[in-house]
C-alpha angles and dihedrals in degrees: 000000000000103000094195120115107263094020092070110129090235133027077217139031116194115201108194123038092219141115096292096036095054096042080060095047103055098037084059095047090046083058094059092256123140108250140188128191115203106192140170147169117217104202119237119255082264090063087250109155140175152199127254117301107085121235105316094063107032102038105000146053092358103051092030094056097038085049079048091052101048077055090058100049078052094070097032088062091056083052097052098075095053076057098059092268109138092216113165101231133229096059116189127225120226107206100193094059092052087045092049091048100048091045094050086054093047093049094048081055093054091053083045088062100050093038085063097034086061095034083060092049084242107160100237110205110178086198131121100256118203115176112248094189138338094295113026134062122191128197145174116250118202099272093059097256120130124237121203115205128189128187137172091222124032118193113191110202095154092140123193141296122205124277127243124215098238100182094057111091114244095005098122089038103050105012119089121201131200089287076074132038099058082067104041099132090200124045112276097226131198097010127193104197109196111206143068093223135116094268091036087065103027086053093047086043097062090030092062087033086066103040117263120132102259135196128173119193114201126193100204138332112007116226089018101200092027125098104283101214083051093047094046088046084054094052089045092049093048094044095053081052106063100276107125113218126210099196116199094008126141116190118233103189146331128216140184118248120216088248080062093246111125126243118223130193134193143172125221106237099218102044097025086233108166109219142170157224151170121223136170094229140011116216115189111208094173099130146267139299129199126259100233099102100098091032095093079221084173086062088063093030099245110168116225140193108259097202091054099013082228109142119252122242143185131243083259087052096260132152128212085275112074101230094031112100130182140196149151119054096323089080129086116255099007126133108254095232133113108222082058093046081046100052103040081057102057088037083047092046089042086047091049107034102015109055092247128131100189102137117211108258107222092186123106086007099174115230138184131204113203110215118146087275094044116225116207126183152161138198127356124012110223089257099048088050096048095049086039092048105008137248088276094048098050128078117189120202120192145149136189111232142184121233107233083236105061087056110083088028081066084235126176105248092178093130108038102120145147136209139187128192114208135159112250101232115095125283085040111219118215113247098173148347124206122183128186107193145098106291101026101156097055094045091047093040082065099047100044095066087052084054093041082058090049104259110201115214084250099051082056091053086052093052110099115230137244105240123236096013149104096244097063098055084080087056097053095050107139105150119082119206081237101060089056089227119154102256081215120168107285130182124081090265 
């Protein structure tokens, strides 16, 4: 490998065949320039691997929302009868043929990857790549023999993978994490998930939709980040369906008892109680760590956090070294989501190859968490607005709301509510919207282009519903907090 500038084997290196790598890839291929894509999986400490993709695909947002879906049927099966479908209850669930199903998908998505990657001429390693100098990567392929790669321009897009709690005894031996459950090939039974996270909620959710006895033990606040009176209205609408909570709870130690089932143990943080449980499976949901560890950033002279070992980046994507970028979840500050990592790849590629200087716009970045009752959002949370304006600078407007649908099926709809954050001030700007139903995603997707385009409060009021739908209950949101009115259910349905 010649190391001098021009003689490089590639104009890019990608380092992490994810969402955001391969959105680089191709949009560089696409630009006529040479590419090369490093990526590898390292397995879980269960041994659990998995094809090219990165975690969105493999172990994240697919299997996750297809597990979610087959929740969801769940529930609509109970429905069916109230609607005149003669439907024998109770129906039961066969985990190995959903499994089966959404690993199939996943792997034709894997061949789908590597198919394009080929069809746009961009160069595929499957090796663990670490950085030897600025310019070069080496890394070891199956049969033992080093490659040596150079590039002018080195983009390191290598995510995260799921953290394990090492001080607690038999956690890595006994605990599974995300990495795993989508490719259990068994149930996994009676499952304690430790966490208050996303994935925490989203993986109890379809794990009670479906039928398994759930628990989830939290520490402290659930959905920390997210809007707390959406978050505490999740969990309330979780617990009165079947999911069990251990609130202020922390886990010592599992073991394995000689009948296989796992022990659990915990301790109350406010009175110190020891308790315990058995449980078929742990899943840990605490959270995510970086994958820079095996990179030898220091080699390249890539600057990292030293708090969350993520890499630091600029507002254009770059690292401490001038022709090292980063994106996706393995940089400092940055929203864990694929369609951003997505989108701040292909704006970095067109900056750096296409002439373009468009910069990715973090701000008012639309999200869903799929619990059983999905919660979409975007923008500011109540709380964010208030500490960024505020409390005399915010109105909230907001209304709980029954789903047509719900209706005849004799549904609890407790929960159904919609919020939105604005400044005070006419026009009155939209800070935020936050809405707890069935389809949030699609009804959030839509609003958050009209807040993207800055909606006022009083655009919104001018928008005409879809009747009878969701949607149109943000667009009927008359009550603020501030006026003390009941946000009772409004509409003719």
């Amino acid at each position: 490998t010649e190391d001098r500038a021009g003689q490089r084997d590639y104009d890019l290196l990608v380092i992490g065949g994810g969402s955001g790598g391969l959105a680089c890839a191709k949009e560089a291929a696409q630009l006529g320039r040479k590419v090369a894509v490093v990526d590898y999986v390292e397995p879980s400490p269960q041994g659990t691997r998995w094809g090219l993709g990165g975690t969105c695909v493999n172990v994240g947002c697919i299997p996750k929302k297809l597990m979610h879906q087959a929740a969801l049927l769940g529930g609509l099966i109970q429905d069916a009868p109230h609607y005149g479908w003669e439907v024998a209850q109770p129906v039961p669930h066969d985990w190995r043929k959903m499994a089966e199903a959404v690993q199939n998908h996943v792997k034709s998505l894997n061949w789908g990857h590597r198919v394009q990657l080929q069809d746009r001429k961009v160069k595929y390693f499957n090796i663990k790549a670490s950085f030897v100098d600025e310019h070069t990567v080496c890394g070891v392929a199956k049969g033992g023999k080093e490659i040596l790669l150079s590039a002018d321009h080195i983009i390191i897009a290598t995510g995260g993978r799921p953290r394990y709690p090492m001080h607690i005894e038999g956690a890595l031996e006994y605990g599974i994490t995300s990495d795993d459950i989508f490719w259990l090939k068994e149930s996994p039974g009676k499952t304690l998930v430790v966490g208050a996270s996303y994935v925490a909620l989203e993986c109890a959710g379809f794990l009670t939709g479906i039928g398994l006895d759930t628990t989830v033990m939290i520490r402290s606040i659930p959905l920390r980040g997210f809007d707390q009176q959406m978050s505490s209205m999740v969990i309330e609408h979780m617990a009165s369906h079947g999911t069990r909570f251990l609130r202020g709870c922390a886990p010592s130690r599992v073991r394995r008892l000689p009948d296989g089932h796992l022990q659990v143990t915990w301790e109350d943080c406010t009175t110190g109680k020891e308790d315990t449980g058995t449980f078929d499976t742990v899943l840990w949901a605490i959270g995510r760590v970086p994958d820079t560890r095996s990179l030898n950033l220091e080699k390249a002279g890539v600057d990292t956090s030293p708090d969350t070992q993520k890499i630091l980046v600029d507002s254009r994507e770059g690292t401490s070294v001038p022709h090292i970028y980063a994106i996706g979840d393995v940089v400092e500050g940055r929203p864990e989501l694929t369609p951003t990592a997505i989108m701040a790849g292909r704006l970095l590629v067109q900056r750096l190859f296409g002439g373009s200087s468009d910069l990715m716009d973090y701000d008012n970045v639309p999200t869903t968490v799929f619990t059983p009752l999905e919660y979409g959002c975007v923008g500011l949370s109540e709380e964010e607005a208030v500490a960024r304006h505020g409390q005399e600078h915010v109105e909230v407007y907001h209304a709980h709301y029954k789903p047509l649908e719900f209706t005849v099926a004799g549904r609890d709809a407790s929960q159904c509510y919609v919020k939105m954050v604005c400044l005070r001030e006419p026009p009155q700007l939209v800070l935020g919207l936050h809405f707890l139903g069935p389809n949030a995603g699609e009804v959030t997707q839509g609003f958050a282009l009209g807040i993207k385009c800055g909606a006022s409060y009083a655009q919104v009021m001018r928008t005409v519903g879809i009747h009878p739908t969701c949607s149109e209950e943000v667009v009927k949101l008359r009550i603020s907090k501030r006026s003390g009115l009941d946000p009772t259910v409004t509409g003719c349905g």
